[in-house]
Short mmCIF file of C-alpha atoms and ligand atoms in Angstrom, two decimals:
data_model
loop_
_atom_site.label_atom_id
_atom_site.label_comp_id
_atom_site.label_asym_id
_atom_site.label_seq_id
_atom_site.Cartn_x
_atom_site.Cartn_y
_atom_site.Cartn_z
CA MET G 25 0.00 0.00 0.00
CA ALA G 26 2.71 2.40 0.99
CA ASP G 27 4.60 1.45 -2.15
CA ALA G 28 1.87 2.96 -4.27
CA THR G 29 3.19 6.48 -3.64
CA LEU G 30 6.52 5.41 -5.07
CA GLY G 31 5.08 4.71 -8.49
CA SER G 32 6.51 1.88 -10.53
CA ALA G 33 8.99 3.17 -13.08
CA VAL G 34 12.27 2.28 -11.41
CA GLY G 35 15.07 1.34 -13.73
CA SER G 36 15.02 2.55 -17.29
CA ASP G 37 16.27 6.14 -16.86
CA GLU G 38 19.91 6.90 -16.31
CA PRO G 39 20.50 8.59 -12.95
CA SER G 40 22.08 11.62 -14.60
CA ALA G 41 19.05 12.20 -16.81
CA LYS G 42 16.83 12.09 -13.74
CA ALA G 43 19.09 14.41 -11.83
CA LYS G 44 18.86 16.94 -14.64
CA ARG G 45 15.11 16.72 -14.74
CA PHE G 46 15.02 17.22 -10.95
CA ARG G 47 17.18 20.31 -11.28
CA SER G 48 15.12 21.93 -13.98
CA ASP G 49 11.88 21.14 -12.15
CA HIS G 50 13.13 23.38 -9.42
CA LYS G 51 14.48 26.03 -11.72
CA ALA G 52 11.10 26.77 -13.18
CA GLY G 53 9.45 26.62 -9.80
CA GLN G 54 9.32 28.77 -6.74
CA ASP G 55 12.88 30.16 -6.72
CA GLY G 56 13.94 33.53 -7.76
CA GLU G 57 11.56 35.99 -9.27
CA GLY G 58 8.42 34.64 -7.55
CA ARG G 59 6.62 35.75 -4.42
CA THR G 60 8.62 37.17 -1.51
CA ASP G 61 7.70 37.25 2.17
CA ARG G 62 7.79 40.16 4.61
CA ASN G 63 11.39 40.79 5.65
CA ILE G 64 11.32 39.94 9.37
CA LEU G 65 15.12 40.20 9.38
CA ALA G 66 15.08 43.96 8.79
CA ALA G 67 14.54 44.29 12.56
CA PHE G 68 17.33 41.86 13.50
CA LYS G 69 19.92 43.29 15.89
CA THR G 70 23.22 41.43 16.05
CA THR G 71 24.61 40.61 19.51
CA THR G 72 27.59 38.45 18.51
CA VAL G 73 28.91 36.40 15.63
CA LEU G 74 28.96 32.84 16.98
CA ARG G 75 30.92 31.29 14.14
CA ASP G 76 32.10 32.46 10.75
CA SER G 77 33.42 29.89 8.32
CA ALA G 78 35.04 31.11 5.12
CA LEU G 79 35.35 27.52 3.93
CA GLU G 80 31.69 26.64 4.50
CA LYS G 81 30.63 30.15 3.40
CA THR G 82 28.40 30.32 6.42
CA ILE G 83 27.94 32.76 9.28
CA PHE G 84 26.08 32.04 12.54
CA ILE G 85 24.78 35.14 14.28
CA HIS G 86 23.26 35.57 17.72
CA GLY G 87 20.97 38.56 18.12
CA LYS G 88 17.51 39.86 18.84
CA LEU G 89 14.33 39.84 16.78
CA ALA G 90 11.75 42.13 18.38
CA ASP G 91 13.18 41.58 21.91
CA ARG G 92 13.38 37.83 21.53
CA GLU G 93 16.66 35.91 21.42
CA ALA G 94 17.38 34.65 17.91
CA VAL G 95 19.99 32.76 15.96
CA VAL G 96 20.30 33.50 12.25
CA ILE G 97 22.37 31.34 9.91
CA LEU G 98 23.33 32.71 6.49
CA GLU G 99 24.82 30.38 3.91
CA LYS G 100 26.02 30.90 0.37
CA THR G 101 24.81 27.94 -1.66
CA PRO G 102 26.72 25.98 -4.32
CA ILE G 103 26.75 27.29 -7.89
CA ARG G 104 24.30 25.30 -9.98
CA GLU G 105 25.39 24.00 -13.35
CA ASP G 106 21.88 24.38 -14.77
CA THR G 107 21.83 28.15 -14.12
CA LEU G 108 25.37 28.89 -15.34
CA ALA G 109 24.42 30.21 -18.77
CA GLU G 110 21.83 32.55 -17.29
CA MET G 111 24.20 33.61 -14.52
CA LEU G 112 26.93 34.59 -16.98
CA SER G 113 24.74 36.23 -19.62
CA GLY G 114 22.77 38.22 -17.03
CA ALA G 115 25.74 39.32 -14.92
CA LYS G 116 27.18 42.73 -14.15
CA LEU G 117 30.95 42.53 -14.38
CA LYS G 118 33.59 44.76 -12.76
CA LEU G 119 37.26 44.27 -13.64
CA GLU G 120 39.51 44.05 -10.59
CA MET G 121 42.89 43.47 -12.18
CA GLN G 122 44.52 42.41 -15.37
CA ASN G 123 48.03 41.00 -15.82
CA ASP G 124 49.25 39.13 -18.88
CA ILE G 125 46.74 36.33 -19.59
CA TYR G 126 45.19 36.65 -16.10
CA SER G 127 42.31 38.83 -15.00
CA THR G 128 39.96 38.86 -12.00
CA TYR G 129 36.46 40.31 -11.77
CA GLN G 130 33.65 40.99 -9.36
CA LEU G 131 30.62 39.36 -10.87
CA GLN G 132 27.10 40.26 -9.78
CA PRO G 133 24.69 37.55 -10.88
CA PRO G 134 21.01 38.35 -11.52
CA ALA G 135 19.33 38.73 -8.11
CA HIS G 136 17.30 35.55 -8.41
CA LEU G 137 20.50 33.52 -8.90
CA ASN G 138 22.18 35.12 -5.91
CA GLU G 139 20.07 33.78 -3.09
CA MET G 140 21.31 32.94 0.37
CA LYS G 141 19.93 30.07 2.37
CA THR G 142 18.78 31.55 5.68
CA THR G 143 17.75 29.72 8.83
CA VAL G 144 16.10 31.55 11.72
CA ILE G 145 15.69 30.08 15.20
CA CYS G 146 13.43 32.32 17.32
CA PRO G 147 12.97 32.29 20.22
CA ALA G 148 16.38 30.66 20.59
CA THR G 149 17.46 29.05 23.86
CA GLU G 150 20.89 29.16 25.49
CA LYS G 151 21.44 25.70 24.01
CA HIS G 152 20.88 26.92 20.44
CA VAL G 153 23.33 29.75 20.97
CA LYS G 154 25.96 27.37 22.40
CA LYS G 155 25.44 24.84 19.60
CA TYR G 156 26.95 27.16 17.03
CA GLN G 157 29.90 28.44 19.05
CA ILE G 158 33.22 26.82 18.22
CA GLN G 159 34.06 24.39 20.98
CA GLU G 160 36.79 21.94 21.79
CA SER G 161 35.58 18.29 21.69
CA PHE G 162 36.49 15.26 23.76
CA LEU G 163 36.00 11.62 22.86
CA VAL G 164 33.97 9.67 25.43
CA GLU G 165 33.77 5.88 25.78
CA GLU G 166 30.32 4.88 27.00
CA SER G 167 29.81 1.29 28.19
CA GLY G 168 26.34 -0.23 28.38
CA GLU G 169 26.35 0.49 32.14
CA ASP G 170 27.53 4.08 31.59
CA TYR G 171 24.55 4.58 29.30
CA LEU G 172 22.11 3.43 31.98
CA SER G 173 23.74 5.26 34.89
CA ILE G 174 24.96 8.48 33.21
CA THR G 175 23.55 9.17 29.74
CA LEU G 176 19.96 7.92 30.09
CA PRO G 177 19.25 9.90 33.31
CA TYR G 178 20.80 12.96 31.68
CA ILE G 179 18.64 12.85 28.54
CA GLN G 180 15.56 12.16 30.68
CA GLU G 181 16.16 15.13 32.99
CA GLN G 182 16.94 17.42 30.04
CA SER G 183 13.74 16.37 28.20
CA PHE G 184 14.91 17.91 24.94
CA SER G 185 11.90 19.03 22.91
CA VAL G 186 11.09 17.03 19.80
CA GLN G 187 7.92 19.03 19.12
CA TRP G 188 9.10 19.74 15.58
CA VAL G 189 9.42 15.98 14.96
CA HIS G 190 5.87 15.38 16.19
CA ASN G 191 4.67 18.23 13.98
CA ILE G 192 6.14 16.44 10.96
CA LEU G 193 4.64 13.06 11.91
CA GLU G 194 1.23 14.65 12.59
CA LYS G 195 1.28 16.70 9.35
CA LYS G 196 1.27 20.00 11.24
CA ALA G 197 4.45 21.18 9.54
CA GLU G 198 6.48 20.58 6.37
CA VAL G 199 3.64 18.50 4.87
CA GLU G 200 4.44 19.53 1.31
CA ARG G 201 8.11 18.62 1.81
CA ILE G 202 7.45 14.93 2.49
CA VAL G 203 9.18 12.81 -0.15
CA TYR G 204 7.82 9.46 1.00
CA GLU G 205 5.77 8.06 3.83
CA ASP G 206 5.09 4.57 5.06
CA PRO G 207 2.23 5.21 7.53
CA ASP G 208 2.54 1.85 9.33
CA PRO G 209 2.74 2.56 13.10
CA GLY G 210 5.27 -0.26 13.62
CA VAL G 211 7.69 -0.13 10.70
CA GLY G 212 6.57 3.18 9.13
CA PHE G 213 8.48 6.44 8.72
CA VAL G 214 8.43 9.84 7.04
CA LEU G 215 11.23 10.70 4.60
CA LEU G 216 11.87 14.39 3.92
CA PRO G 217 14.70 16.82 3.16
CA ASP G 218 16.70 17.88 6.19
CA PHE G 219 16.73 21.56 7.07
CA LYS G 220 20.31 21.84 5.92
CA TRP G 221 19.49 20.98 2.30
CA ASP G 222 17.93 23.64 0.07
CA GLN G 223 17.09 20.99 -2.59
CA LYS G 224 18.53 23.11 -5.38
CA GLN G 225 21.25 20.62 -6.32
CA LEU G 226 21.94 16.95 -5.70
CA ASP G 227 25.58 17.54 -4.64
CA ASP G 228 24.58 18.13 -1.02
CA LEU G 229 21.49 15.90 -0.93
CA TYR G 230 20.40 15.38 2.67
CA LEU G 231 17.21 13.66 3.74
CA ILE G 232 16.06 12.25 7.07
CA ALA G 233 13.77 9.32 7.77
CA ILE G 234 11.81 9.90 10.97
CA VAL G 235 10.19 6.77 12.44
CA HIS G 236 6.53 6.76 13.44
CA GLN G 237 7.29 4.84 16.66
CA ARG G 238 7.80 7.43 19.41
CA ASP G 239 9.63 5.45 22.08
CA ILE G 240 12.95 4.81 20.33
CA LYS G 241 15.35 7.46 21.57
CA SER G 242 18.55 6.41 19.83
CA LEU G 243 20.83 3.63 18.62
CA ARG G 244 21.04 2.41 22.25
CA ASP G 245 17.35 1.42 22.25
CA LEU G 246 17.65 -0.75 19.16
CA THR G 247 17.38 -4.54 19.42
CA ALA G 248 16.76 -7.34 16.92
CA ASP G 249 13.03 -6.55 17.36
CA HIS G 250 13.64 -3.39 15.34
CA LEU G 251 15.18 -5.19 12.35
CA PRO G 252 11.93 -5.09 10.30
CA LEU G 253 11.76 -1.32 10.91
CA LEU G 254 15.40 -0.72 9.95
CA GLN G 255 15.22 -2.94 6.87
CA ASN G 256 12.01 -1.24 5.80
CA ILE G 257 13.60 2.22 6.09
CA SER G 258 16.69 1.05 4.23
CA ARG G 259 14.78 -0.48 1.34
CA LYS G 260 11.93 1.99 0.91
CA GLY G 261 14.04 5.04 1.71
CA MET G 262 16.57 4.21 -0.98
CA GLU G 263 13.81 3.28 -3.43
CA ALA G 264 12.09 6.63 -2.86
CA ILE G 265 15.34 8.56 -3.33
CA LEU G 266 16.07 6.72 -6.59
CA GLN G 267 12.55 7.48 -7.74
CA ARG G 268 12.56 11.19 -6.85
CA TYR G 269 16.17 12.19 -7.37
CA GLY G 270 17.65 9.47 -9.56
CA LEU G 271 20.39 8.67 -7.06
CA PRO G 272 20.96 4.91 -6.60
CA ALA G 273 21.79 3.27 -3.25
CA SER G 274 25.46 3.07 -4.29
CA LYS G 275 25.62 6.90 -4.20
CA LEU G 276 24.12 7.24 -0.73
CA ARG G 277 25.54 7.29 2.79
CA VAL G 278 22.81 6.00 5.10
CA TYR G 279 23.56 6.25 8.82
CA LEU G 280 22.56 7.09 12.39
CA HIS G 281 24.27 9.49 14.76
CA TYR G 282 25.32 8.53 18.26
CA GLN G 283 24.83 10.76 20.17
CA PRO G 284 21.98 12.10 18.03
CA SER G 285 21.07 15.78 18.13
CA TYR G 286 17.47 14.85 19.01
CA TYR G 287 16.24 11.76 20.83
CA HIS G 288 13.64 10.45 18.42
CA LEU G 289 15.03 7.77 16.12
CA HIS G 290 15.94 9.10 12.69
CA ILE G 291 18.17 7.95 9.84
CA HIS G 292 20.32 10.24 7.70
CA PHE G 293 20.49 9.82 3.91
CA THR G 294 23.27 11.93 2.39
CA ALA G 295 24.98 12.01 -1.02
CA LEU G 296 28.12 9.89 -0.86
CA ALA G 297 30.19 12.60 -2.55
CA PHE G 298 29.06 15.18 0.03
CA ASP G 299 31.51 15.59 2.91
CA VAL G 300 28.83 16.46 5.43
CA ARG G 301 29.40 17.41 9.07
CA GLY G 302 28.81 14.50 11.44
CA CYS G 303 29.53 11.71 8.97
CA SER G 304 32.93 10.86 10.43
CA VAL G 305 33.69 7.60 12.22
CA GLU G 306 33.34 8.95 15.75
CA ARG G 307 29.67 9.84 15.30
CA ALA G 308 28.17 7.99 12.33
CA HIS G 309 26.97 4.37 12.31
CA LEU G 310 26.09 3.01 8.87
CA LEU G 311 22.56 1.59 8.79
CA ALA G 312 23.86 -1.49 6.94
CA ASP G 313 26.32 -2.16 9.80
CA VAL G 314 23.66 -1.54 12.46
CA ILE G 315 21.40 -4.10 10.79
CA GLN G 316 24.17 -6.70 10.58
CA ASN G 317 25.29 -6.11 14.17
CA LEU G 318 21.74 -6.67 15.41
CA GLN G 319 21.43 -9.79 13.25
CA SER G 320 24.52 -11.34 14.83
CA ASP G 321 23.78 -10.12 18.37
CA PRO G 322 20.23 -8.98 19.26
CA GLY G 323 21.55 -7.00 22.25
CA PHE G 324 24.57 -5.49 20.48
CA TYR G 325 23.71 -1.85 21.20
CA LYS G 326 22.71 -2.53 24.82
CA THR G 327 26.05 -4.05 25.74
CA ARG G 328 28.75 -2.60 23.51
CA THR G 329 30.93 0.33 24.46
CA LEU G 330 30.21 3.18 22.06
CA CYS G 331 32.56 6.11 21.46
CA PHE G 332 31.39 9.60 20.60
CA PRO G 333 32.65 13.18 20.81
CA LEU G 334 31.18 15.70 23.24
CA ARG G 335 31.71 19.43 23.19
CA ALA G 336 33.39 21.11 26.15
CA ASP G 337 30.17 22.90 27.12
CA ASP G 338 27.96 19.80 26.87
CA GLY G 339 26.24 18.97 30.16
CA LEU G 340 26.73 15.27 29.42
CA LEU G 341 30.50 15.76 29.40
CA SER G 342 30.38 17.12 32.98
CA LYS G 343 28.39 14.03 34.01
CA PHE G 344 31.07 11.73 32.56
CA LYS G 345 33.79 13.76 34.30
CA LYS G 346 31.96 13.62 37.64
CA ALA G 347 31.67 9.84 37.28
CA GLY G 348 35.44 9.72 36.81
CA LYS G 349 35.18 8.46 33.26
CA LEU G 350 37.37 11.11 31.66
C1 DD3 R 3 17.47 21.76 14.47
C2 DD3 R 3 18.01 19.36 14.59
C3 DD3 R 3 16.92 20.38 14.34
C4 DD3 R 3 18.57 24.30 14.75
C5 DD3 R 3 18.40 23.75 13.53
C6 DD3 R 3 17.86 22.49 13.37
N1 DD3 R 3 14.93 18.93 9.26
C7 DD3 R 3 15.20 20.57 12.61
C8 DD3 R 3 13.13 21.75 12.96
C9 DD3 R 3 12.63 21.30 11.75
C10 DD3 R 3 14.73 20.11 11.33
C11 DD3 R 3 15.47 19.29 10.43
C12 DD3 R 3 17.63 22.33 15.72
C13 DD3 R 3 14.40 21.39 13.39
CL1 DD3 R 3 18.89 24.59 12.14
C14 DD3 R 3 18.16 23.60 15.86
O1 DD3 R 3 16.45 20.16 13.02
C15 DD3 R 3 13.44 20.49 10.93
N2 DD3 R 3 12.93 20.09 9.73
N3 DD3 R 3 16.72 18.88 10.68
C16 DD3 R 3 13.68 19.32 8.93
N4 DD3 R 3 13.18 18.93 7.75
#
């Protein structure tokens, strides 16, 4: 039943042809010249720059929006191959220097090809502000017992809000962004683009599968009982991504974070060629490995020692230090 939304035409098209169609679908669509919304950022007052990355072409700003704490993230997005011709023909060009066969320019693309991805968190908590400050990290080794005596009590007392996750599952937010849903309460999930992906190009493809079950906090809760759920997400998630974006499973990195940034089980699907934050060995667990580990030992993630990095200002790090584990 859930497969019906996937359609049936898997196979014949080359991935690259599909990718091109996906790109041009979006070109003609909502970007650029269309409707604009009221500029709520005109009233933004900067308090501090939390982080400024020339490499990532991103700036994280802490400030105030109408007397409420806010975090604003501005990001220059990748140049899209499908808009190159228009970008060059419609540009304003200013020569900066010329020397022999070399010259440099300032190029101003047409406004609609010069957008910046902008994320606003308002009202922002202390935790949001801290999240974007550069921090030293420390690697922690968490045994099964450490999880029960240190980590679990900590995440329970913090009761991090996953309201936004429930909004997605209940169709109260991001409804039109859903790429695929299996509505089954046991093995079902919602697949949609992560916040971090503007969906303008496949290079930085990033989707998340959020499970319908509400009592699975993280990797640590998984047992062999969850194998049907994990296999379902793996199979149908990849199928849906092939269908929509033309990217086959062999071009995807499918994994879980431990520790996750929110304690409602979710799986990351990112483009293999995309060197995304949080995909390194100390935090990412490939879904394929998780499935195999649970197949060979149903209690694998209850008993194994798991390593993960914690930031200096993370409350969980203090708990590990107090317990003499660091
Ligand atoms: C989050 C982790 C959380 C700041 C930021 C993001 N994908 C989300 C709300 C809606 C979403 C996500 C927390 C929060 Cl920038 C603080 O992520 C989200 N919707 N990752 C989607 N699609």
